[in-house]
Tab-separated table of N, CA, C and O in Angstrom:
chain	number	residue	atom	x	y	z
A	1	MET	N	-6.892	-5.400	-2.975
A	1	MET	CA	-6.805	-4.120	-2.290
A	1	MET	C	-8.211	-3.550	-2.179
A	1	MET	O	-8.911	-3.404	-3.172
A	2	GLY	N	-8.620	-3.222	-0.948
A	2	GLY	CA	-9.931	-2.631	-0.725
A	2	GLY	C	-9.962	-1.169	-1.126
A	2	GLY	O	-8.927	-0.542	-1.383
A	3	GLN	N	-11.169	-0.616	-1.147
A	3	GLN	CA	-11.327	0.774	-1.566
A	3	GLN	C	-10.567	1.738	-0.666
A	3	GLN	O	-9.908	2.655	-1.156
A	4	GLN	N	-10.656	1.544	0.651
A	4	GLN	CA	-9.957	2.460	1.550
A	4	GLN	C	-8.448	2.355	1.368
A	4	GLN	O	-7.753	3.366	1.360
A	5	ASP	N	-7.937	1.129	1.193
A	5	ASP	CA	-6.502	0.949	0.955
A	5	ASP	C	-6.072	1.635	-0.339
A	5	ASP	O	-5.007	2.247	-0.413
A	6	LEU	N	-6.897	1.494	-1.355
A	6	LEU	CA	-6.616	2.115	-2.651
A	6	LEU	C	-6.552	3.640	-2.515
A	6	LEU	O	-5.613	4.282	-2.990
A	7	ILE	N	-7.539	4.204	-1.844
A	7	ILE	CA	-7.566	5.660	-1.666
A	7	ILE	C	-6.392	6.110	-0.799
A	7	ILE	O	-5.721	7.100	-1.113
A	8	ASP	N	-6.117	5.375	0.263
A	8	ASP	CA	-4.983	5.733	1.133
A	8	ASP	C	-3.668	5.738	0.354
A	8	ASP	O	-2.853	6.645	0.500
A	9	ALA	N	-3.472	4.731	-0.503
A	9	ALA	CA	-2.240	4.664	-1.306
A	9	ALA	C	-2.158	5.842	-2.272
A	9	ALA	O	-1.093	6.436	-2.459
A	10	ALA	N	-3.289	6.202	-2.874
A	10	ALA	CA	-3.309	7.331	-3.811
A	10	ALA	C	-3.065	8.649	-3.071
A	10	ALA	O	-2.354	9.519	-3.581
A	11	VAL	N	-3.630	8.792	-1.872
A	11	VAL	CA	-3.404	10.013	-1.081
A	11	VAL	C	-1.935	10.119	-0.697
A	11	VAL	O	-1.336	11.197	-0.779
A	12	ARG	N	-1.335	8.991	-0.292
A	12	ARG	CA	0.099	9.014	0.045
A	12	ARG	C	0.929	9.463	-1.155
A	12	ARG	O	1.843	10.271	-1.023
A	13	LYS	N	0.600	8.938	-2.332
A	13	LYS	CA	1.359	9.306	-3.534
A	13	LYS	C	1.137	10.777	-3.887
A	13	LYS	O	2.089	11.468	-4.266
A	14	ALA	N	-0.102	11.251	-3.780
A	14	ALA	CA	-0.419	12.639	-4.135
A	14	ALA	C	0.084	13.626	-3.080
A	14	ALA	O	0.379	14.770	-3.393
A	15	GLY	N	0.157	13.169	-1.838
A	15	GLY	CA	0.640	14.036	-0.770
A	15	GLY	C	-0.421	14.506	0.205
A	15	GLY	O	-0.125	14.832	1.339
A	16	SER	N	-1.669	14.550	-0.238
A	16	SER	CA	-2.764	14.975	0.649
A	16	SER	C	-4.103	14.690	-0.024
A	16	SER	O	-4.158	14.437	-1.236
A	17	ASN	N	-5.175	14.758	0.790
A	17	ASN	CA	-6.522	14.621	0.220
A	17	ASN	C	-6.770	15.705	-0.826
A	17	ASN	O	-7.330	15.439	-1.888
A	18	ALA	N	-6.350	16.928	-0.506
A	18	ALA	CA	-6.588	18.056	-1.411
A	18	ALA	C	-5.859	17.861	-2.742
A	18	ALA	O	-6.415	18.135	-3.808
A	19	ALA	N	-4.633	17.368	-2.675
A	19	ALA	CA	-3.870	17.147	-3.908
A	19	ALA	C	-4.518	16.058	-4.755
A	19	ALA	O	-4.616	16.190	-5.979
A	20	LEU	N	-4.966	14.987	-4.108
A	20	LEU	CA	-5.641	13.920	-4.864
A	20	LEU	C	-6.952	14.434	-5.451
A	20	LEU	O	-7.284	14.121	-6.604
A	21	ALA	N	-7.671	15.225	-4.674
A	21	ALA	CA	-8.930	15.795	-5.169
A	21	ALA	C	-8.690	16.632	-6.425
A	21	ALA	O	-9.456	16.541	-7.389
A	22	ARG	N	-7.630	17.425	-6.412
A	22	ARG	CA	-7.295	18.240	-7.606
A	22	ARG	C	-7.012	17.340	-8.805
A	22	ARG	O	-7.461	17.618	-9.920
A	23	LEU	N	-6.245	16.271	-8.581
A	23	LEU	CA	-5.926	15.356	-9.685
A	23	LEU	C	-7.176	14.720	-10.281
A	23	LEU	O	-7.248	14.490	-11.488
A	24	LEU	N	-8.150	14.424	-9.415
A	24	LEU	CA	-9.379	13.764	-9.867
A	24	LEU	C	-10.465	14.746	-10.294
A	24	LEU	O	-11.495	14.333	-10.832
A	25	GLY	N	-10.232	16.037	-10.029
A	25	GLY	CA	-11.259	17.025	-10.345
A	25	GLY	C	-12.450	16.932	-9.397
A	25	GLY	O	-13.592	17.182	-9.804
A	26	LYS	N	-12.185	16.560	-8.159
A	26	LYS	CA	-13.245	16.408	-7.151
A	26	LYS	C	-12.995	17.369	-6.000
A	26	LYS	O	-11.893	17.880	-5.819
A	27	ALA	N	-14.010	17.593	-5.181
A	27	ALA	CA	-13.867	18.414	-3.977
A	27	ALA	C	-13.183	17.586	-2.887
A	27	ALA	O	-13.464	16.390	-2.762
A	28	PRO	N	-12.286	18.190	-2.107
A	28	PRO	CA	-11.597	17.451	-1.043
A	28	PRO	C	-12.513	16.696	-0.073
A	28	PRO	O	-12.174	15.578	0.327
A	29	PRO	N	-13.690	17.243	0.291
A	29	PRO	CA	-14.555	16.468	1.192
A	29	PRO	C	-15.009	15.124	0.597
A	29	PRO	O	-15.257	14.168	1.329
A	30	ARG	N	-15.071	15.063	-0.716
A	30	ARG	CA	-15.459	13.801	-1.363
A	30	ARG	C	-14.404	12.727	-1.073
A	30	ARG	O	-14.734	11.576	-0.775
A	31	ILE	N	-13.128	13.094	-1.129
A	31	ILE	CA	-12.047	12.152	-0.832
A	31	ILE	C	-12.186	11.657	0.608
A	31	ILE	O	-12.078	10.457	0.883
A	32	THR	N	-12.439	12.580	1.521
A	32	THR	CA	-12.616	12.220	2.928
A	32	THR	C	-13.789	11.257	3.092
A	32	THR	O	-13.688	10.255	3.817
A	33	ASN	N	-14.891	11.542	2.422
A	33	ASN	CA	-16.066	10.657	2.502
A	33	ASN	C	-15.762	9.269	1.958
A	33	ASN	O	-16.218	8.263	2.514
A	34	TRP	N	-15.017	9.193	0.876
A	34	TRP	CA	-14.638	7.883	0.328
A	34	TRP	C	-13.743	7.135	1.307
A	34	TRP	O	-13.920	5.943	1.525
A	35	ARG	N	-12.784	7.845	1.901
A	35	ARG	CA	-11.853	7.201	2.842
A	35	ARG	C	-12.584	6.664	4.060
A	35	ARG	O	-12.220	5.618	4.594
A	36	LYS	N	-13.606	7.372	4.509
A	36	LYS	CA	-14.371	6.945	5.683
A	36	LYS	C	-15.462	5.932	5.334
A	36	LYS	O	-16.103	5.398	6.226
A	37	GLY	N	-15.690	5.715	4.055
A	37	GLY	CA	-16.737	4.790	3.640
A	37	GLY	C	-18.134	5.387	3.694
A	37	GLY	O	-19.128	4.672	3.635
A	38	VAL	N	-18.213	6.728	3.775
A	38	VAL	CA	-19.504	7.410	3.832
A	38	VAL	C	-20.195	7.360	2.468
A	38	VAL	O	-21.411	7.216	2.388
A	39	GLU	N	-19.421	7.479	1.412
A	39	GLU	CA	-19.949	7.438	0.038
A	39	GLU	C	-19.229	6.327	-0.714
A	39	GLU	O	-18.027	6.106	-0.506
A	40	PRO	N	-19.937	5.635	-1.620
A	40	PRO	CA	-19.248	4.636	-2.443
A	40	PRO	C	-18.339	5.327	-3.464
A	40	PRO	O	-18.646	6.419	-3.943
A	41	VAL	N	-17.237	4.683	-3.764
A	41	VAL	CA	-16.306	5.220	-4.758
A	41	VAL	C	-16.796	4.764	-6.134
A	41	VAL	O	-16.962	3.558	-6.364
A	42	PRO	N	-17.041	5.693	-7.063
A	42	PRO	CA	-17.499	5.312	-8.401
A	42	PRO	C	-16.463	4.443	-9.130
A	42	PRO	O	-15.256	4.559	-8.896
A	43	ASP	N	-16.959	3.591	-10.013
A	43	ASP	CA	-16.086	2.677	-10.756
A	43	ASP	C	-14.994	3.408	-11.532
A	43	ASP	O	-13.846	2.971	-11.561
A	44	ASP	N	-15.348	4.530	-12.171
A	44	ASP	CA	-14.343	5.249	-12.955
A	44	ASP	C	-13.241	5.808	-12.065
A	44	ASP	O	-12.077	5.869	-12.462
A	45	VAL	N	-13.580	6.178	-10.834
A	45	VAL	CA	-12.576	6.694	-9.907
A	45	VAL	C	-11.683	5.556	-9.417
A	45	VAL	O	-10.463	5.717	-9.316
A	46	ILE	N	-12.283	4.390	-9.139
A	46	ILE	CA	-11.475	3.232	-8.737
A	46	ILE	C	-10.458	2.902	-9.824
A	46	ILE	O	-9.281	2.682	-9.544
A	47	ALA	N	-10.897	2.897	-11.074
A	47	ALA	CA	-9.992	2.603	-12.193
A	47	ALA	C	-8.894	3.668	-12.298
A	47	ALA	O	-7.720	3.338	-12.498
A	48	ALA	N	-9.268	4.937	-12.138
A	48	ALA	CA	-8.276	6.019	-12.223
A	48	ALA	C	-7.269	5.932	-11.082
A	48	ALA	O	-6.062	6.107	-11.296
A	49	LEU	N	-7.737	5.642	-9.875
A	49	LEU	CA	-6.835	5.505	-8.729
A	49	LEU	C	-5.883	4.332	-8.923
A	49	LEU	O	-4.692	4.432	-8.615
A	50	ALA	N	-6.410	3.233	-9.429
A	50	ALA	CA	-5.569	2.052	-9.665
A	50	ALA	C	-4.455	2.392	-10.655
A	50	ALA	O	-3.284	2.076	-10.421
A	51	ARG	N	-4.810	3.035	-11.749
A	51	ARG	CA	-3.792	3.438	-12.731
A	51	ARG	C	-2.776	4.378	-12.101
A	51	ARG	O	-1.579	4.256	-12.339
A	52	TYR	N	-3.250	5.295	-11.287
A	52	TYR	CA	-2.388	6.295	-10.658
A	52	TYR	C	-1.331	5.654	-9.760
A	52	TYR	O	-0.186	6.096	-9.733
A	53	ILE	N	-1.713	4.603	-9.049
A	53	ILE	CA	-0.744	3.958	-8.148
A	53	ILE	C	-0.050	2.764	-8.785
A	53	ILE	O	0.716	2.068	-8.129
A	54	GLY	N	-0.319	2.517	-10.079
A	54	GLY	CA	0.392	1.472	-10.797
A	54	GLY	C	-0.224	0.086	-10.697
A	54	GLY	O	0.449	-0.905	-10.942
A	55	GLU	N	-1.505	0.027	-10.367
A	55	GLU	CA	-2.209	-1.256	-10.299
A	55	GLU	C	-3.045	-1.435	-11.562
A	55	GLU	O	-3.377	-0.468	-12.245
A	56	ASP	N	-3.413	-2.681	-11.840
A	56	ASP	CA	-4.281	-2.964	-12.984
A	56	ASP	C	-5.694	-2.504	-12.656
A	56	ASP	O	-6.274	-2.963	-11.663
A	57	PRO	N	-6.269	-1.605	-13.450
A	57	PRO	CA	-7.596	-1.070	-13.130
A	57	PRO	C	-8.705	-2.122	-13.115
A	57	PRO	O	-9.566	-2.088	-12.247
A	58	ILE	N	-8.683	-3.045	-14.051
A	58	ILE	CA	-9.756	-4.047	-14.130
A	58	ILE	C	-9.701	-4.987	-12.934
A	58	ILE	O	-10.715	-5.253	-12.291
A	59	THR	N	-8.521	-5.462	-12.613
A	59	THR	CA	-8.375	-6.354	-11.465
A	59	THR	C	-8.738	-5.631	-10.171
A	59	THR	O	-9.431	-6.186	-9.316
A	60	THR	N	-8.290	-4.405	-10.023
A	60	THR	CA	-8.588	-3.626	-8.823
A	60	THR	C	-10.084	-3.393	-8.690
A	60	THR	O	-10.652	-3.540	-7.604
A	61	LEU	N	-10.740	-3.060	-9.785
A	61	LEU	CA	-12.181	-2.838	-9.769
A	61	LEU	C	-12.906	-4.126	-9.401
A	61	LEU	O	-13.816	-4.129	-8.570
A	62	ALA	N	-12.481	-5.232	-9.991
A	62	ALA	CA	-13.120	-6.518	-9.700
A	62	ALA	C	-12.970	-6.880	-8.230
A	62	ALA	O	-13.921	-7.326	-7.585
A	63	ARG	N	-11.784	-6.691	-7.683
A	63	ARG	CA	-11.561	-7.018	-6.273
A	63	ARG	C	-12.331	-6.094	-5.350
A	63	ARG	O	-12.825	-6.516	-4.311
A	64	SER	N	-12.416	-4.831	-5.708
A	64	SER	CA	-13.096	-3.883	-4.830
A	64	SER	C	-14.609	-4.103	-4.830
A	64	SER	O	-15.269	-3.863	-3.829
A	65	ARG	N	-15.134	-4.572	-5.939
A	65	ARG	CA	-16.579	-4.806	-6.047
A	65	ARG	C	-16.965	-6.223	-5.631
A	65	ARG	O	-18.079	-6.464	-5.232
A	66	GLY	N	-16.010	-7.168	-5.788
A	66	GLY	CA	-16.299	-8.553	-5.401
A	66	GLY	C	-17.426	-9.143	-6.231
A	66	GLY	O	-17.784	-8.642	-7.291
A	67	GLY	N	-17.969	-10.230	-5.741
A	67	GLY	CA	-19.123	-10.857	-6.380
A	67	GLY	C	-18.941	-11.125	-7.857
A	67	GLY	O	-17.956	-11.711	-8.292
A	68	LEU	N	-19.903	-10.662	-8.638
A	68	LEU	CA	-19.916	-10.920	-10.075
A	68	LEU	C	-18.704	-10.331	-10.771
A	68	LEU	O	-18.114	-10.957	-11.642
A	69	TRP	N	-18.302	-9.115	-10.384
A	69	TRP	CA	-17.131	-8.499	-11.005
A	69	TRP	C	-15.914	-9.407	-10.884
A	69	TRP	O	-15.157	-9.589	-11.821
A	70	GLU	N	-15.716	-9.965	-9.690
A	70	GLU	CA	-14.557	-10.820	-9.466
A	70	GLU	C	-14.655	-12.084	-10.304
A	70	GLU	O	-13.675	-12.543	-10.881
A	71	LYS	N	-15.847	-12.645	-10.406
A	71	LYS	CA	-16.044	-13.842	-11.235
A	71	LYS	C	-15.770	-13.544	-12.706
A	71	LYS	O	-15.134	-14.334	-13.393
A	72	VAL	N	-16.257	-12.403	-13.181
A	72	VAL	CA	-16.033	-12.022	-14.577
A	72	VAL	C	-14.542	-11.827	-14.828
A	72	VAL	O	-13.990	-12.298	-15.823
A	73	SER	N	-13.856	-11.143	-13.918
A	73	SER	CA	-12.423	-10.901	-14.067
A	73	SER	C	-11.655	-12.209	-14.104
A	73	SER	O	-10.791	-12.413	-14.954
A	74	THR	N	-11.973	-13.117	-13.190
A	74	THR	CA	-11.292	-14.416	-13.148
A	74	THR	C	-11.568	-15.204	-14.419
A	74	THR	O	-10.669	-15.806	-14.996
A	75	GLY	N	-12.811	-15.182	-14.866
A	75	GLY	CA	-13.162	-15.879	-16.103
A	75	GLY	C	-12.443	-15.298	-17.302
A	75	GLY	O	-11.976	-16.031	-18.182
A	76	PHE	N	-12.330	-13.978	-17.350
A	76	PHE	CA	-11.636	-13.325	-18.452
A	76	PHE	C	-10.163	-13.703	-18.459
A	76	PHE	O	-9.595	-13.990	-19.511
A	77	GLU	N	-9.539	-13.717	-17.275
A	77	GLU	CA	-8.123	-14.099	-17.195
A	77	GLU	C	-7.921	-15.527	-17.684
A	77	GLU	O	-6.968	-15.815	-18.402
A	78	SER	N	-8.817	-16.434	-17.327
A	78	SER	CA	-8.727	-17.825	-17.778
A	78	SER	C	-8.889	-17.917	-19.293
A	78	SER	O	-8.156	-18.644	-19.967
A	79	LEU	N	-9.857	-17.189	-19.812
A	79	LEU	CA	-10.096	-17.180	-21.253
A	79	LEU	C	-8.896	-16.609	-21.999
A	79	LEU	O	-8.469	-17.153	-23.024
A	80	LEU	N	-8.325	-15.549	-21.483
A	80	LEU	CA	-7.152	-14.937	-22.109
A	80	LEU	C	-5.970	-15.898	-22.102
A	80	LEU	O	-5.271	-16.046	-23.109
A	81	LEU	N	-5.748	-16.574	-20.982
A	81	LEU	CA	-4.666	-17.548	-20.889
A	81	LEU	C	-4.866	-18.679	-21.907
A	81	LEU	O	-3.930	-19.088	-22.587
A	82	TYR	N	-6.098	-19.154	-22.036
A	82	TYR	CA	-6.406	-20.206	-23.008
A	82	TYR	C	-6.135	-19.711	-24.435
A	82	TYR	O	-5.534	-20.417	-25.254
A	83	ALA	N	-6.555	-18.487	-24.736
A	83	ALA	CA	-6.365	-17.942	-26.086
A	83	ALA	C	-4.883	-17.802	-26.417
A	83	ALA	O	-4.447	-18.140	-27.524
A	84	ILE	N	-4.092	-17.333	-25.469
A	84	ILE	CA	-2.654	-17.174	-25.704
A	84	ILE	C	-1.999	-18.531	-25.921
A	84	ILE	O	-1.183	-18.702	-26.841
A	85	THR	N	-2.362	-19.506	-25.095
A	85	THR	CA	-1.797	-20.860	-25.228
A	85	THR	C	-2.164	-21.467	-26.568
A	85	THR	O	-1.311	-22.048	-27.252
A	86	SER	N	-3.424	-21.318	-26.972
A	86	SER	CA	-3.867	-21.859	-28.265
A	86	SER	C	-3.142	-21.178	-29.413
A	86	SER	O	-2.733	-21.820	-30.392
A	87	TRP	N	-2.957	-19.881	-29.330
A	87	TRP	CA	-2.279	-19.128	-30.394
A	87	TRP	C	-0.824	-19.587	-30.508
A	87	TRP	O	-0.329	-19.800	-31.605
A	88	ARG	N	-0.167	-19.773	-29.362
A	88	ARG	CA	1.236	-20.215	-29.389
A	88	ARG	C	1.354	-21.590	-30.032
A	88	ARG	O	2.309	-21.841	-30.770
A	89	ARG	N	0.416	-22.473	-29.735
A	89	ARG	CA	0.444	-23.813	-30.331
A	89	ARG	C	0.269	-23.732	-31.847
A	89	ARG	O	0.928	-24.441	-32.602
A	90	SER	N	-0.634	-22.848	-32.294
A	90	SER	CA	-0.875	-22.750	-33.728
A	90	SER	C	0.307	-22.139	-34.467
A	90	SER	O	0.601	-22.504	-35.588
A	91	VAL	N	1.013	-21.226	-33.826
A	91	VAL	CA	2.173	-20.612	-34.431
A	91	VAL	C	3.351	-21.591	-34.460
A	91	VAL	O	4.083	-21.663	-35.447
A	92	ALA	N	3.511	-22.355	-33.389
A	92	ALA	CA	4.642	-23.293	-33.288
A	92	ALA	C	4.453	-24.519	-34.186
A	92	ALA	O	5.413	-25.115	-34.648
A	93	GLY	N	3.215	-24.888	-34.418
A	93	GLY	CA	2.998	-26.143	-35.124
A	93	GLY	C	2.384	-25.956	-36.416
A	93	GLY	O	2.443	-26.382	-37.444
């Protein structure tokens, strides 16, 4: 999900730019600027928006930033899967 899609989904849930701005403690024009791509959306806001609409904040942040973030997220998921599998084997055997 891109940044504009994320913001659009959060605005739909909140009901308006102004309502979302109140929830985030931001001025309504800031929401408009983010939606238009005039200003970059800060990482903490991306994470908060993701949580608000029920998405995983880390995955959403990684996808929205791309590049290294996405590689780190993918690597972390692989490492976590390996750790869980190894733990299950040690418990079972």
